[in-house]
mmCIF file of C-alpha atoms and ligand atoms in Angstrom:
data_model
loop_
_atom_site.group_PDB
_atom_site.id
_atom_site.type_symbol
_atom_site.label_atom_id
_atom_site.label_comp_id
_atom_site.label_asym_id
_atom_site.label_seq_id
_atom_site.Cartn_x
_atom_site.Cartn_y
_atom_site.Cartn_z
ATOM 1 C CA MET A 1 89.455 124.709 102.286
ATOM 2 C CA LYS A 2 92.955 126.150 102.306
ATOM 3 C CA VAL A 3 95.875 123.768 102.820
ATOM 4 C CA LEU A 4 99.484 124.863 103.279
ATOM 5 C CA SER A 5 102.128 122.192 102.577
ATOM 6 C CA VAL A 6 105.572 122.498 104.154
ATOM 7 C CA VAL A 7 108.226 120.609 102.187
ATOM 8 C CA GLY A 8 111.995 120.821 102.062
ATOM 9 C CA ALA A 9 113.711 117.561 101.148
ATOM 10 C CA ARG A 10 113.723 115.347 98.085
ATOM 11 C CA PRO A 11 111.309 112.575 99.161
ATOM 12 C CA GLN A 12 108.791 115.215 100.215
ATOM 13 C CA PHE A 13 108.637 116.630 96.706
ATOM 14 C CA VAL A 14 107.692 113.171 95.392
ATOM 15 C CA LYS A 15 104.842 112.935 97.944
ATOM 16 C CA LEU A 16 103.785 116.510 97.274
ATOM 17 C CA ALA A 17 103.125 115.788 93.573
ATOM 18 C CA PRO A 18 100.018 113.571 93.952
ATOM 19 C CA VAL A 19 98.765 115.532 96.995
ATOM 20 C CA SER A 20 99.014 118.845 95.161
ATOM 21 C CA ALA A 21 97.176 117.383 92.164
ATOM 22 C CA ALA A 22 94.420 115.868 94.359
ATOM 23 C CA LEU A 23 93.850 119.091 96.317
ATOM 24 C CA THR A 24 93.658 121.128 93.117
ATOM 25 C CA ARG A 25 91.293 118.590 91.507
ATOM 26 C CA ALA A 26 88.970 118.843 94.500
ATOM 27 C CA GLY A 27 88.894 122.639 94.176
ATOM 28 C CA HIS A 28 90.858 123.453 97.356
ATOM 29 C CA ARG A 29 93.401 126.238 97.715
ATOM 30 C CA HIS A 30 96.914 124.920 98.148
ATOM 31 C CA VAL A 31 99.910 126.974 99.234
ATOM 32 C CA ILE A 32 103.348 125.349 98.864
ATOM 33 C CA VAL A 33 106.143 126.430 101.195
ATOM 34 C CA HIS A 34 109.642 125.137 100.337
ATOM 35 C CA THR A 35 111.917 125.441 103.357
ATOM 36 C CA GLY A 36 115.119 125.239 101.297
ATOM 37 C CA GLN A 37 116.527 122.291 103.323
ATOM 38 C CA HIS A 38 117.475 120.773 99.960
ATOM 39 C CA TYR A 39 118.767 123.443 97.618
ATOM 40 C CA ASP A 40 120.843 121.583 94.993
ATOM 41 C CA ALA A 41 118.985 121.477 91.665
ATOM 42 C CA ASP A 42 119.468 117.669 91.560
ATOM 43 C CA LEU A 43 117.628 117.284 94.872
ATOM 44 C CA SER A 44 114.965 119.935 94.394
ATOM 45 C CA ASP A 45 114.224 121.740 91.093
ATOM 46 C CA VAL A 46 114.198 118.610 88.921
ATOM 47 C CA PHE A 47 111.431 117.165 91.094
ATOM 48 C CA PHE A 48 109.172 120.189 90.683
ATOM 49 C CA THR A 49 109.639 120.253 86.899
ATOM 50 C CA GLY A 50 109.692 116.467 86.429
ATOM 51 C CA LEU A 51 106.586 115.830 88.523
ATOM 52 C CA GLY A 52 104.598 118.822 87.269
ATOM 53 C CA ILE A 53 104.359 120.412 90.734
ATOM 54 C CA PRO A 54 103.508 124.130 90.747
ATOM 55 C CA ALA A 55 106.482 126.299 91.780
ATOM 56 C CA PRO A 56 106.541 126.957 95.545
ATOM 57 C CA ASP A 57 104.538 130.016 96.630
ATOM 58 C CA VAL A 58 107.112 130.754 99.320
ATOM 59 C CA HIS A 59 110.776 129.719 99.525
ATOM 60 C CA LEU A 60 112.379 130.075 102.943
ATOM 61 C CA GLY A 61 115.945 129.397 101.749
ATOM 62 C CA VAL A 62 117.196 128.002 105.074
ATOM 63 C CA GLY A 63 119.901 125.676 103.687
ATOM 64 C CA SER A 64 122.097 123.345 105.731
ATOM 65 C CA GLY A 65 123.188 123.416 109.365
ATOM 66 C CA THR A 66 123.307 121.245 112.452
ATOM 67 C CA HIS A 67 119.941 119.702 113.301
ATOM 68 C CA GLY A 68 119.148 122.401 115.855
ATOM 69 C CA VAL A 69 120.192 125.248 113.595
ATOM 70 C CA GLN A 70 118.386 123.893 110.530
ATOM 71 C CA THR A 71 115.192 123.126 112.492
ATOM 72 C CA GLY A 72 115.335 126.478 114.281
ATOM 73 C CA ASN A 73 115.861 128.397 111.069
ATOM 74 C CA VAL A 74 112.820 126.765 109.455
ATOM 75 C CA LEU A 75 110.742 127.484 112.560
ATOM 76 C CA ALA A 76 111.751 131.152 112.675
ATOM 77 C CA ALA A 77 111.207 131.688 108.949
ATOM 78 C CA LEU A 78 107.867 129.866 108.907
ATOM 79 C CA ASP A 79 106.188 131.755 111.782
ATOM 80 C CA PRO A 80 105.362 134.919 109.775
ATOM 81 C CA VAL A 81 104.326 132.888 106.712
ATOM 82 C CA LEU A 82 101.769 130.835 108.667
ATOM 83 C CA ALA A 83 100.590 133.961 110.502
ATOM 84 C CA ALA A 84 99.904 135.671 107.172
ATOM 85 C CA GLU A 85 98.340 132.659 105.406
ATOM 86 C CA ARG A 86 96.220 131.248 108.306
ATOM 87 C CA PRO A 87 95.409 128.037 106.383
ATOM 88 C CA ASP A 88 92.724 125.564 107.509
ATOM 89 C CA TRP A 89 95.400 122.855 107.573
ATOM 90 C CA VAL A 90 99.173 122.870 107.695
ATOM 91 C CA LEU A 91 100.281 119.629 106.039
ATOM 92 C CA VAL A 92 103.713 118.253 106.934
ATOM 93 C CA TYR A 93 105.358 115.251 105.280
ATOM 94 C CA GLY A 94 107.508 112.426 106.629
ATOM 95 C CA ASP A 95 110.319 112.791 109.111
ATOM 96 C CA THR A 96 112.707 115.590 108.216
ATOM 97 C CA ASN A 97 113.844 118.632 110.160
ATOM 98 C CA SER A 98 111.475 120.686 107.948
ATOM 99 C CA THR A 99 108.575 118.487 109.108
ATOM 100 C CA VAL A 100 109.082 118.901 112.834
ATOM 101 C CA ALA A 101 109.664 122.645 112.413
ATOM 102 C CA GLY A 102 106.474 122.997 110.338
ATOM 103 C CA ALA A 103 104.446 121.135 112.948
ATOM 104 C CA LEU A 104 105.830 123.225 115.821
ATOM 105 C CA SER A 105 105.273 126.551 114.113
ATOM 106 C CA ALA A 106 101.678 125.571 113.339
ATOM 107 C CA VAL A 107 100.653 124.237 116.778
ATOM 108 C CA LYS A 108 102.087 127.274 118.499
ATOM 109 C CA GLN A 109 99.848 129.455 116.323
ATOM 110 C CA HIS A 110 96.809 127.214 116.992
ATOM 111 C CA LEU A 111 96.661 126.111 113.402
ATOM 112 C CA ARG A 112 95.532 122.567 112.624
ATOM 113 C CA VAL A 113 98.374 120.275 111.587
ATOM 114 C CA ALA A 114 98.084 117.067 109.592
ATOM 115 C CA HIS A 115 101.047 114.687 109.401
ATOM 116 C CA LEU A 116 101.335 112.695 106.219
ATOM 117 C CA GLU A 117 103.232 109.402 106.664
ATOM 118 C CA ALA A 118 102.393 109.339 110.364
ATOM 119 C CA GLY A 119 103.037 106.345 112.618
ATOM 120 C CA LEU A 120 106.266 105.068 111.071
ATOM 121 C CA ARG A 121 108.764 103.895 113.647
ATOM 122 C CA SER A 122 112.289 102.514 113.462
ATOM 123 C CA PHE A 123 112.440 102.373 117.294
ATOM 124 C CA ASN A 124 116.009 103.612 116.889
ATOM 125 C CA ARG A 125 116.258 106.746 118.994
ATOM 126 C CA ARG A 126 119.665 107.604 117.571
ATOM 127 C CA MET A 127 118.143 108.548 114.224
ATOM 128 C CA PRO A 128 117.246 112.212 113.659
ATOM 129 C CA GLU A 129 114.287 111.003 111.583
ATOM 130 C CA GLU A 130 112.914 109.048 114.564
ATOM 131 C CA HIS A 131 112.992 112.151 116.796
ATOM 132 C CA ASN A 132 111.256 114.124 114.081
ATOM 133 C CA ARG A 133 108.474 111.641 113.379
ATOM 134 C CA VAL A 134 107.671 110.884 117.028
ATOM 135 C CA LEU A 135 107.563 114.582 117.968
ATOM 136 C CA THR A 136 105.488 115.456 114.909
ATOM 137 C CA ASP A 137 102.946 112.672 115.544
ATOM 138 C CA HIS A 138 102.416 113.816 119.118
ATOM 139 C CA ALA A 139 102.030 117.463 118.070
ATOM 140 C CA ALA A 140 99.677 116.968 115.112
ATOM 141 C CA ASP A 141 95.858 117.021 115.063
ATOM 142 C CA LEU A 142 95.402 114.527 112.240
ATOM 143 C CA LEU A 143 97.709 111.571 111.664
ATOM 144 C CA LEU A 144 97.512 110.229 108.127
ATOM 145 C CA ALA A 145 98.968 106.731 108.341
ATOM 146 C CA PRO A 146 100.244 104.983 105.208
ATOM 147 C CA THR A 147 99.870 101.396 106.518
ATOM 148 C CA GLU A 148 98.016 99.239 109.059
ATOM 149 C CA GLU A 149 101.335 98.800 110.879
ATOM 150 C CA ALA A 150 101.643 102.589 111.238
ATOM 151 C CA MET A 151 98.057 102.686 112.618
ATOM 152 C CA ARG A 152 99.075 100.106 115.244
ATOM 153 C CA HIS A 153 102.091 102.173 116.305
ATOM 154 C CA LEU A 154 99.907 105.252 116.707
ATOM 155 C CA ALA A 155 97.324 103.327 118.749
ATOM 156 C CA ALA A 156 100.099 101.960 120.987
ATOM 157 C CA GLU A 157 101.131 105.559 121.744
ATOM 158 C CA GLY A 158 97.571 106.614 122.609
ATOM 159 C CA LEU A 159 97.018 108.439 119.318
ATOM 160 C CA ALA A 160 94.275 106.277 117.747
ATOM 161 C CA ALA A 161 91.562 108.952 117.962
ATOM 162 C CA ARG A 162 93.585 111.341 115.817
ATOM 163 C CA SER A 163 94.666 108.708 113.277
ATOM 164 C CA ALA A 164 93.270 107.710 109.900
ATOM 165 C CA LEU A 165 94.492 105.181 107.342
ATOM 166 C CA SER A 166 95.090 107.057 104.096
ATOM 167 C CA GLY A 167 97.443 104.672 102.284
ATOM 168 C CA ASP A 168 100.800 105.783 100.986
ATOM 169 C CA VAL A 169 100.856 108.686 98.530
ATOM 170 C CA MET A 170 104.266 107.550 97.308
ATOM 171 C CA VAL A 171 102.523 104.590 95.701
ATOM 172 C CA ASP A 172 100.421 107.051 93.682
ATOM 173 C CA ALA A 173 103.561 108.831 92.462
ATOM 174 C CA CYS A 174 105.612 105.678 91.851
ATOM 175 C CA LEU A 175 103.006 103.685 89.926
ATOM 176 C CA ARG A 176 102.074 106.668 87.792
ATOM 177 C CA MET A 177 105.729 107.237 86.923
ATOM 178 C CA ARG A 178 106.238 103.518 86.248
ATOM 179 C CA ASP A 179 103.410 103.590 83.713
ATOM 180 C CA GLY A 180 104.956 106.638 82.012
ATOM 181 C CA VAL A 181 108.401 105.032 81.919
ATOM 182 C CA LEU A 182 107.043 101.747 80.511
ATOM 183 C CA ALA A 183 105.065 103.707 77.899
ATOM 184 C CA GLY A 184 108.355 105.286 76.774
ATOM 185 C CA THR A 185 107.392 108.882 77.600
ATOM 186 C CA HIS A 186 110.653 109.668 79.433
ATOM 187 C CA PRO A 187 114.262 109.796 78.201
ATOM 188 C CA ALA A 188 116.633 107.023 79.378
ATOM 189 C CA PRO A 189 118.221 107.778 82.774
ATOM 190 C CA GLN A 190 121.735 109.234 82.996
ATOM 191 C CA LEU A 191 123.469 106.263 84.649
ATOM 192 C CA PRO A 192 127.032 106.716 85.927
ATOM 193 C CA ASP A 193 129.853 106.344 83.375
ATOM 194 C CA GLY A 194 130.896 102.704 83.113
ATOM 195 C CA ILE A 195 127.378 101.305 83.670
ATOM 196 C CA SER A 196 125.772 99.730 80.620
ATOM 197 C CA PRO A 197 121.970 99.749 80.863
ATOM 198 C CA VAL A 198 121.764 96.459 78.937
ATOM 199 C CA GLU A 199 124.263 94.559 81.130
ATOM 200 C CA PRO A 200 123.190 93.215 84.554
ATOM 201 C CA HIS A 201 123.951 95.783 87.248
ATOM 202 C CA LEU A 202 122.840 96.971 90.691
ATOM 203 C CA LEU A 203 121.559 100.351 91.800
ATOM 204 C CA ALA A 204 122.789 101.834 95.093
ATOM 205 C CA THR A 205 122.273 104.904 97.283
ATOM 206 C CA LEU A 206 123.687 105.804 100.695
ATOM 207 C CA HIS A 207 123.030 108.996 102.622
ATOM 208 C CA ARG A 208 121.848 108.427 106.197
ATOM 209 C CA ALA A 209 123.769 110.064 109.003
ATOM 210 C CA GLU A 210 124.303 106.689 110.741
ATOM 211 C CA ASN A 211 126.012 105.316 107.610
ATOM 212 C CA THR A 212 127.953 108.364 106.424
ATOM 213 C CA ASP A 213 129.066 110.330 109.486
ATOM 214 C CA ASP A 214 131.348 107.707 111.067
ATOM 215 C CA PRO A 215 134.516 107.305 108.939
ATOM 216 C CA ALA A 216 135.032 103.610 109.793
ATOM 217 C CA ARG A 217 131.427 102.709 108.985
ATOM 218 C CA LEU A 218 131.441 104.632 105.718
ATOM 219 C CA ALA A 219 134.742 102.983 104.695
ATOM 220 C CA ALA A 220 133.346 99.515 105.513
ATOM 221 C CA LEU A 221 130.212 100.115 103.419
ATOM 222 C CA ALA A 222 132.260 101.516 100.518
ATOM 223 C CA ASP A 223 134.448 98.372 100.666
ATOM 224 C CA ALA A 224 131.379 96.129 100.659
ATOM 225 C CA LEU A 225 129.908 97.839 97.589
ATOM 226 C CA ALA A 226 133.281 97.763 95.787
ATOM 227 C CA ASP A 227 133.511 93.978 96.331
ATOM 228 C CA LEU A 228 130.142 93.112 94.747
ATOM 229 C CA PRO A 229 130.224 90.774 91.736
ATOM 230 C CA LEU A 230 128.060 93.038 89.523
ATOM 231 C CA PRO A 231 128.673 96.659 88.491
ATOM 232 C CA VAL A 232 127.067 99.057 90.993
ATOM 233 C CA ALA A 233 125.541 102.373 89.877
ATOM 234 C CA LEU A 234 125.953 104.509 93.015
ATOM 235 C CA LEU A 235 123.727 107.593 92.788
ATOM 236 C CA ALA A 236 125.537 109.857 95.209
ATOM 237 C CA HIS A 237 123.624 112.246 97.476
ATOM 238 C CA PRO A 238 125.651 115.428 98.226
ATOM 239 C CA ARG A 239 125.881 114.360 101.870
ATOM 240 C CA LEU A 240 127.650 111.137 100.820
ATOM 241 C CA LEU A 241 130.124 112.983 98.600
ATOM 242 C CA ALA A 242 130.824 115.550 101.331
ATOM 243 C CA ARG A 243 131.426 112.937 104.052
ATOM 244 C CA ALA A 244 133.500 110.650 101.769
ATOM 245 C CA GLU A 245 135.748 113.581 100.888
ATOM 246 C CA GLU A 246 136.022 114.682 104.517
ATOM 247 C CA HIS A 247 136.890 111.160 105.737
ATOM 248 C CA GLY A 248 139.199 110.362 102.795
ATOM 249 C CA VAL A 249 137.021 107.426 101.651
ATOM 250 C CA LYS A 250 137.238 106.638 97.939
ATOM 251 C CA LEU A 251 133.852 105.601 96.563
ATOM 252 C CA ALA A 252 134.578 104.950 92.864
ATOM 253 C CA ARG A 253 136.553 101.713 92.918
ATOM 254 C CA GLY A 254 136.002 98.003 92.320
ATOM 255 C CA ALA A 255 132.432 97.428 91.187
ATOM 256 C CA VAL A 256 131.306 100.960 92.043
ATOM 257 C CA HIS A 257 130.587 103.666 89.456
ATOM 258 C CA VAL A 258 129.534 106.982 90.955
ATOM 259 C CA GLY A 259 126.894 109.192 89.368
ATOM 260 C CA ARG A 260 124.575 112.037 90.271
ATOM 261 C CA PRO A 261 121.151 111.662 91.879
ATOM 262 C CA LEU A 262 118.435 111.139 89.260
ATOM 263 C CA PRO A 263 115.166 112.944 88.675
ATOM 264 C CA TYR A 264 112.137 110.834 89.626
ATOM 265 C CA ALA A 265 111.435 109.415 86.152
ATOM 266 C CA GLY A 266 115.113 108.498 85.848
ATOM 267 C CA LEU A 267 115.125 106.843 89.252
ATOM 268 C CA VAL A 268 112.065 104.725 88.470
ATOM 269 C CA ALA A 269 113.594 103.727 85.118
ATOM 270 C CA ALA A 270 116.905 102.934 86.826
ATOM 271 C CA VAL A 271 115.216 100.662 89.389
ATOM 272 C CA LEU A 272 113.344 98.870 86.613
ATOM 273 C CA GLY A 273 116.618 98.474 84.690
ATOM 274 C CA ALA A 274 118.596 97.047 87.634
ATOM 275 C CA CYS A 275 118.756 93.450 88.945
ATOM 276 C CA GLY A 276 118.583 94.706 92.506
ATOM 277 C CA VAL A 277 118.861 97.717 94.806
ATOM 278 C CA VAL A 278 121.225 98.383 97.740
ATOM 279 C CA THR A 279 120.254 101.369 99.863
ATOM 280 C CA ASP A 280 119.643 103.000 103.228
ATOM 281 C CA SER A 281 116.801 105.151 101.898
ATOM 282 C CA GLY A 282 113.291 104.524 103.185
ATOM 283 C CA GLY A 283 111.713 105.629 99.931
ATOM 284 C CA LEU A 284 113.916 103.501 97.709
ATOM 285 C CA GLN A 285 113.200 100.343 99.756
ATOM 286 C CA LYS A 286 109.559 100.865 98.945
ATOM 287 C CA GLU A 287 110.114 101.830 95.326
ATOM 288 C CA ALA A 288 112.127 98.637 94.776
ATOM 289 C CA PHE A 289 109.260 96.657 96.337
ATOM 290 C CA LEU A 290 106.598 98.381 94.233
ATOM 291 C CA LEU A 291 108.645 97.956 91.054
ATOM 292 C CA GLY A 292 109.459 94.304 91.787
ATOM 293 C CA ARG A 293 113.209 94.422 92.355
ATOM 294 C CA PRO A 294 114.947 92.760 95.358
ATOM 295 C CA CYS A 295 116.319 95.295 97.833
ATOM 296 C CA THR A 296 119.162 94.995 100.342
ATOM 297 C CA THR A 297 118.994 97.615 103.073
ATOM 298 C CA LEU A 298 122.147 98.715 104.881
ATOM 299 C CA ARG A 299 120.472 99.266 108.244
ATOM 300 C CA THR A 300 119.561 97.390 111.417
ATOM 301 C CA GLU A 301 115.849 98.144 111.053
ATOM 302 C CA THR A 302 113.292 99.494 108.609
ATOM 303 C CA GLU A 303 110.232 101.698 108.976
ATOM 304 C CA TRP A 304 108.686 99.639 106.175
ATOM 305 C CA PRO A 305 108.677 96.064 107.618
ATOM 306 C CA GLU A 306 106.049 95.058 105.029
ATOM 307 C CA THR A 307 108.854 95.061 102.436
ATOM 308 C CA LEU A 308 110.650 92.259 104.327
ATOM 309 C CA ALA A 309 107.941 89.695 103.487
ATOM 310 C CA GLY A 310 109.257 86.924 101.241
ATOM 311 C CA GLU A 311 112.714 88.562 101.329
ATOM 312 C CA TRP A 312 111.731 91.262 98.872
ATOM 313 C CA ASN A 313 113.847 93.385 101.198
ATOM 314 C CA VAL A 314 116.668 92.061 103.416
ATOM 315 C CA LEU A 315 118.354 94.046 106.197
ATOM 316 C CA VAL A 316 122.149 93.839 106.231
ATOM 317 C CA PRO A 317 123.516 96.229 108.848
ATOM 318 C CA ASP A 318 127.042 94.830 108.614
ATOM 319 C CA PRO A 319 128.023 93.394 105.208
ATOM 320 C CA ALA A 320 131.509 92.403 106.434
ATOM 321 C CA GLY A 321 129.901 90.345 109.228
ATOM 322 C CA LEU A 322 128.059 88.261 106.620
ATOM 323 C CA GLY A 323 131.284 87.279 104.853
ATOM 324 C CA PRO A 324 132.004 88.056 101.191
ATOM 325 C CA SER A 325 130.099 85.201 99.551
ATOM 326 C CA ARG A 326 126.898 85.526 101.623
ATOM 327 C CA TRP A 327 126.989 89.298 101.104
ATOM 328 C CA ALA A 328 127.307 88.847 97.325
ATOM 329 C CA ASP A 329 124.616 86.140 97.254
ATOM 330 C CA THR A 330 122.219 88.254 99.287
ATOM 331 C CA VAL A 331 122.551 91.341 97.105
ATOM 332 C CA THR A 332 122.341 89.398 93.841
ATOM 333 C CA ARG A 333 119.530 87.027 94.935
ATOM 334 C CA PRO A 334 116.857 86.471 92.268
ATOM 335 C CA VAL A 335 113.454 88.147 92.277
ATOM 336 C CA PRO A 336 111.438 86.378 95.021
ATOM 337 C CA ALA A 337 108.559 84.184 93.893
ATOM 338 C CA VAL A 338 106.361 85.295 96.832
ATOM 339 C CA ASP A 339 103.381 87.512 95.970
ATOM 340 C CA ARG A 340 104.007 90.857 97.652
ATOM 341 C CA GLY A 341 100.392 92.053 97.846
ATOM 342 C CA ALA A 342 99.621 95.753 98.206
ATOM 343 C CA PRO A 343 100.444 96.688 101.826
ATOM 344 C CA PHE A 344 101.004 100.348 100.925
ATOM 345 C CA GLY A 345 97.634 100.962 99.317
ATOM 346 C CA ASP A 346 96.098 101.133 95.899
ATOM 347 C CA GLY A 347 97.624 104.262 94.374
ATOM 348 C CA ARG A 348 94.681 106.496 95.329
ATOM 349 C CA ALA A 349 95.985 107.700 98.688
ATOM 350 C CA ALA A 350 96.279 111.369 97.716
ATOM 351 C CA GLN A 351 92.586 111.609 96.956
ATOM 352 C CA ARG A 352 91.861 110.023 100.346
ATOM 353 C CA VAL A 353 94.167 112.571 102.006
ATOM 354 C CA ALA A 354 92.185 115.424 100.410
ATOM 355 C CA GLU A 355 88.896 113.838 101.571
ATOM 356 C CA LEU A 356 90.141 113.223 105.117
ATOM 357 C CA LEU A 357 91.356 116.804 105.460
ATOM 358 C CA GLU A 358 87.913 118.050 104.421
ATOM 359 C CA GLN A 359 86.019 115.637 106.709
ATOM 360 C CA ARG A 360 88.149 116.384 109.779
ATOM 361 C CA LEU A 361 88.053 120.153 109.424
HETATM 362 C C1 LIG B 401 117.372 114.671 104.775
HETATM 363 C C2 LIG B 401 116.483 114.065 105.849
HETATM 364 C C3 LIG B 401 116.375 112.572 105.607
HETATM 365 C C4 LIG B 401 115.932 112.263 104.191
HETATM 366 C C5 LIG B 401 116.878 112.951 103.224
HETATM 367 C C6 LIG B 401 116.481 112.720 101.785
HETATM 368 C C7 LIG B 401 116.583 115.164 108.063
HETATM 369 C C8 LIG B 401 117.083 115.030 109.446
HETATM 370 N N1 LIG B 401 117.042 114.251 107.186
HETATM 371 O O1 LIG B 401 118.678 114.109 104.967
HETATM 372 O O2 LIG B 401 115.441 112.029 106.503
HETATM 373 O O3 LIG B 401 115.981 110.863 103.979
HETATM 374 O O4 LIG B 401 116.871 114.356 103.502
HETATM 375 O O5 LIG B 401 117.502 113.135 100.922
HETATM 376 O O6 LIG B 401 115.804 116.045 107.785
HETATM 377 N N2 LIG B 401 123.322 119.048 101.151
HETATM 378 C C9 LIG B 401 123.753 119.584 99.963
HETATM 379 N N3 LIG B 401 122.807 120.014 99.071
HETATM 380 C C10 LIG B 401 121.484 119.926 99.339
HETATM 381 C C11 LIG B 401 121.069 119.376 100.560
HETATM 382 C C12 LIG B 401 121.998 118.922 101.448
HETATM 383 O O7 LIG B 401 124.923 119.673 99.675
HETATM 384 O O8 LIG B 401 120.670 120.317 98.472
HETATM 385 C C13 LIG B 401 124.328 118.589 102.131
HETATM 386 C C14 LIG B 401 124.341 119.504 103.357
HETATM 387 O O9 LIG B 401 125.249 120.497 103.223
HETATM 388 C C15 LIG B 401 124.670 118.558 104.475
HETATM 389 C C16 LIG B 401 124.108 117.244 104.020
HETATM 390 O O10 LIG B 401 123.919 117.316 102.615
HETATM 391 O O11 LIG B 401 126.057 118.398 104.617
HETATM 392 C C17 LIG B 401 122.874 116.839 104.763
HETATM 393 O O12 LIG B 401 121.712 117.530 104.311
HETATM 394 P P1 LIG B 401 120.374 117.564 105.209
HETATM 395 O O13 LIG B 401 119.278 118.159 104.461
HETATM 396 O O14 LIG B 401 120.695 118.091 106.549
HETATM 397 O O15 LIG B 401 120.017 116.041 105.434
HETATM 398 P P2 LIG B 401 119.963 114.850 104.403
HETATM 399 O O16 LIG B 401 121.127 113.986 104.687
HETATM 400 O O17 LIG B 401 119.726 115.250 102.996
#
């Protein structure tokens, strides 16, 4: 069996690592196409080296652009690659512009498409990720759902026959990295200047369009982080830095210390070293949950509602609306006593993905 993976953005490289290993272990051919949506070394190269992923076979180099331009550029560049490779499966990951473009290019060439992380819904139609995941699910031939909740969403949209519960491959990657970090096989993470790894501190990220593109909203969130009672290590995505500069919002003030994004081992170590996480990232909400750190999510909804059980994750769309003391208490709440179970699977999802692709051929 020949599988062609289309990846382009940071979280997809993390998911690619266990999938690539499982496909290779099972003796399948695996072609990796990097769209170039993320091109900074901090968001791309360090994941391939740090996670032991083979270098991409093809790099499309599309770079940034408006959603239409970026999606269109991936689509145009991918057409000849898929035509030449004719894989048995085109595998697309998650909810990015690279994902929807990969799915479209494949279906139009009558190639089978499998969508990894299918069935997630925020039900917020203003999010580019929601457009991408809904369109991809309805285009794909095989929907690999990470959770029971995702299976229910797919069934509700009439897609049950094409769906299969694989579990979440990010669990495979995260738990494996956690074991490596705890065994001391990775160097200590490069935390922002001013953050002491042995003093209590929080870890934060912020990058979503709905939080960064509107100047007033970005300023309000920067204020809220600055006012927290513990030092905040803010790992800044290039989008955040670009929008903060454009809108004249100063990030490094009060509690906040700004640093660069971390490679995966560093991120896992940084979560383990923090008292809590504040984020708008889908992946980091789940990583905090898996690694047993309370998470506060700066959004009105989450695609991972399982993380909300027992307040392992709390949604705070408007920190100012909570008032300063409730905001501080929420973010610095202790580790919940409630058992969080294993709603995202057992860490063997990638092997199941390889098996499902073979069975459904
Ligand atoms: C994308 C995904 C998002 C995912 C995130 C992970 C879409 C619609 N969004 O968002 O779902 O959570 O990746 O990080 O696909 N930029 C750089 N260097 C880079 C990449 C981006 O400077 O290597 C800048 C771009 O110039 C642009 C901004 O960051 O201004 C946005 O990049 P883009 O890839 O469009 O979306 P992300 O915000 O990263």
